[in-house]
Coordinates of C-alpha atoms and ligand atoms in Angstrom, one line a residue:
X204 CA 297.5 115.6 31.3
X205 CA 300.3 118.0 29.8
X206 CA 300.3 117.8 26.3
X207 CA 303.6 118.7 24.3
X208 CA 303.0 122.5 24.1
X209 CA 302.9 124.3 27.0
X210 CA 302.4 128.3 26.1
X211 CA 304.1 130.9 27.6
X212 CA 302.7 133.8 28.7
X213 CA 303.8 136.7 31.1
X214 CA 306.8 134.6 31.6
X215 CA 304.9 132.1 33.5
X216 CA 304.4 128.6 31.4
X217 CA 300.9 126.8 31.4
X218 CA 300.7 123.3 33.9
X219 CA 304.2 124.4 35.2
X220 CA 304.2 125.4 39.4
X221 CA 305.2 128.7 40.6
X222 CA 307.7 127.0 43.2
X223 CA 309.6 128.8 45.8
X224 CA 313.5 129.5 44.9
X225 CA 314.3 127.1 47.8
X226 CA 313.6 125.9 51.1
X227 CA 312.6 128.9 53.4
X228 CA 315.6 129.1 55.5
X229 CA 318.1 126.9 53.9
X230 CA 320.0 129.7 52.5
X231 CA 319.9 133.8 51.8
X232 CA 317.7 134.7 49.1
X233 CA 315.2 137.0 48.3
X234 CA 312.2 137.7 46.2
X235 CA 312.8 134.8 43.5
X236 CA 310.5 132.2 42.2
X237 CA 311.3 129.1 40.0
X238 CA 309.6 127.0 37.4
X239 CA 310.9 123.4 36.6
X240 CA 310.5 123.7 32.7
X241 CA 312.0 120.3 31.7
X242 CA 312.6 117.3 34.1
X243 CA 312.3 114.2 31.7
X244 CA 313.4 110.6 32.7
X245 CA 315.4 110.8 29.5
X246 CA 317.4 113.4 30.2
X247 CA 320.5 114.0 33.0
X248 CA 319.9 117.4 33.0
X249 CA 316.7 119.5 33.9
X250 CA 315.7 123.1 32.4
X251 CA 314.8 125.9 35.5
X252 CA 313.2 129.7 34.8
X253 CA 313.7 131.6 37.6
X254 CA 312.4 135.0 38.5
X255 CA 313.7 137.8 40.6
X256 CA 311.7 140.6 41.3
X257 CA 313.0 144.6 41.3
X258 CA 315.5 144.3 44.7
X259 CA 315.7 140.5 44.8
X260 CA 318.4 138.1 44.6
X261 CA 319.5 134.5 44.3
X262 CA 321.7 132.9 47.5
X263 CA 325.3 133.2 46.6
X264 CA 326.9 129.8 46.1
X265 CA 329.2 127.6 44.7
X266 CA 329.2 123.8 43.9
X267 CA 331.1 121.1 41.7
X268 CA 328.0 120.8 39.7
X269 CA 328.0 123.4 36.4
X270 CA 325.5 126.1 35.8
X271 CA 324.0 127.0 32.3
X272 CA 322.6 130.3 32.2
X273 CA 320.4 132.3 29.5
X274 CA 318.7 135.7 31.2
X275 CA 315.8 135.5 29.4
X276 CA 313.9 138.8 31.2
X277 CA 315.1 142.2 32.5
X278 CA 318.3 143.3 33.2
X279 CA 320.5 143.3 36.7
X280 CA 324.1 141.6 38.0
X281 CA 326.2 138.9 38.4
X282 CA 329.1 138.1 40.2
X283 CA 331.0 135.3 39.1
X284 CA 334.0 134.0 40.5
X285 CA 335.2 137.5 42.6
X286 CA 334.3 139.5 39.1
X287 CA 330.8 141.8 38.5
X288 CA 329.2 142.0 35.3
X289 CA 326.1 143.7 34.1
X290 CA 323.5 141.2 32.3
X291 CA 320.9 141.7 30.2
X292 CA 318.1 139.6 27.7
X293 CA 319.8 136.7 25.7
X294 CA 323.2 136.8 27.7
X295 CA 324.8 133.4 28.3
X296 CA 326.7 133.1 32.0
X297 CA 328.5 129.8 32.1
X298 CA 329.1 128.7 35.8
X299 CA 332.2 126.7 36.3
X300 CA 332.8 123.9 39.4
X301 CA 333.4 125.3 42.4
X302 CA 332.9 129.0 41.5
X303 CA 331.5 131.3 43.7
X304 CA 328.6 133.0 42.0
X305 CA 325.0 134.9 42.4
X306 CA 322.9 137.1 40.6
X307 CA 321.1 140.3 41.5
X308 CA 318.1 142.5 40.6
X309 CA 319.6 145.4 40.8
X310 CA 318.5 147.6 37.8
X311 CA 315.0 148.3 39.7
X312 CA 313.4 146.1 37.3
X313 CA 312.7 142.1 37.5
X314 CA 315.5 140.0 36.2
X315 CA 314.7 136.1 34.8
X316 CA 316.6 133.6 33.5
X317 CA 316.9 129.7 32.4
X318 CA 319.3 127.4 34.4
X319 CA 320.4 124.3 33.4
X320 CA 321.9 121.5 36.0
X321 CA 322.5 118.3 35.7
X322 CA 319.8 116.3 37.9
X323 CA 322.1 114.5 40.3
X324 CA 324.2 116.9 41.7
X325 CA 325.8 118.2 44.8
X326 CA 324.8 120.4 47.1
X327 CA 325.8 124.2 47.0
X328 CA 328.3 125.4 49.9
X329 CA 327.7 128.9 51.2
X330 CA 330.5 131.3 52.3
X331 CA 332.1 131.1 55.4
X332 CA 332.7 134.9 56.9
X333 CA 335.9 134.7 55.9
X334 CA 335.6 133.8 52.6
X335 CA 332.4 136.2 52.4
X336 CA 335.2 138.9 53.5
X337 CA 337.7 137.9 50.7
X338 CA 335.1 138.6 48.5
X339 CA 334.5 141.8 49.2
X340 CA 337.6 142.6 49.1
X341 CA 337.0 144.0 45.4
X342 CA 335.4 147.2 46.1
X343 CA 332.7 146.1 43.1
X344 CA 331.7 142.6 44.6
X345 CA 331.4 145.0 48.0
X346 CA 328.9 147.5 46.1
X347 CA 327.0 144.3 44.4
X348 CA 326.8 142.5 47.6
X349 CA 325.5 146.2 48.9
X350 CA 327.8 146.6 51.6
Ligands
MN648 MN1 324.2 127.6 41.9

């Protein structure tokens, strides 16, 4: 049984799974693990860590539900709603509905963070080519996405 201290070490939390980012398959991703920190009955929302290694990165998405970020290890990229930004330890990235976002390893070192989502919510629509195009559009989303 988990008691209510679960230590920390190597960014990896004791009696917490190592869990794959999401189904193989469902979605492009690459190199990134997760670890479901908090998931109470109490609570609506639940507390994620997860982990890209040097080169990785997370599926890009959007969705009504919102996403609460804190980049808790490394430094790499986001792109937020059309925009890039450089990230870094203890930055906060708020994820508004319906926003197309994803984040990147791409400072040749791991990047980790903490996400928090409510527990219901809906699921996450990937691009269509067309929208994937309008994206890319903006010569830096075209160099994050590394095309
Ligand atoms: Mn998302």
């Amino acid at each position: 049984m988990t008691g209510p201290v679960r230590r920390f070490s190597e960014f990896h939390w004791e009696d917490t799974d190592l869990l794959a980012y999401k189904e193989e398959g469902s979605a492009p991703f690459k190199a990134i693990t997760r670890q479901v920190l908090f998931h109470h009955r109490e609570l609506k929302s639940e507390l994620r860590y997860f982990e890209m290694a040097a080169g990785g990165y997370s599926t890009l998405e959007r969705h009504q539900h919102v996403h609460a970020v804190l980049i808790l290890r490394g430094e790499g990229q986001c792109m937020i709603g059309g925009e890039v930004f450089d990230v870094g330890e203890n930055d906060l990235v708020t994820i508004e509905p319906m926003t197309w976002h994803q984040f990147r390893a791409n400072a040749g070192e791991p990047l980790g963070f903490l996400c928090m989502v409510n527990v219901e919510r809906d699921k996450p629509q990937l691009p269509t080519p067309v929208e994937h195009k309008a994206l890319a559009e903006n010569p830096a989303v075209k160099k994050f996405f590394g095309e």
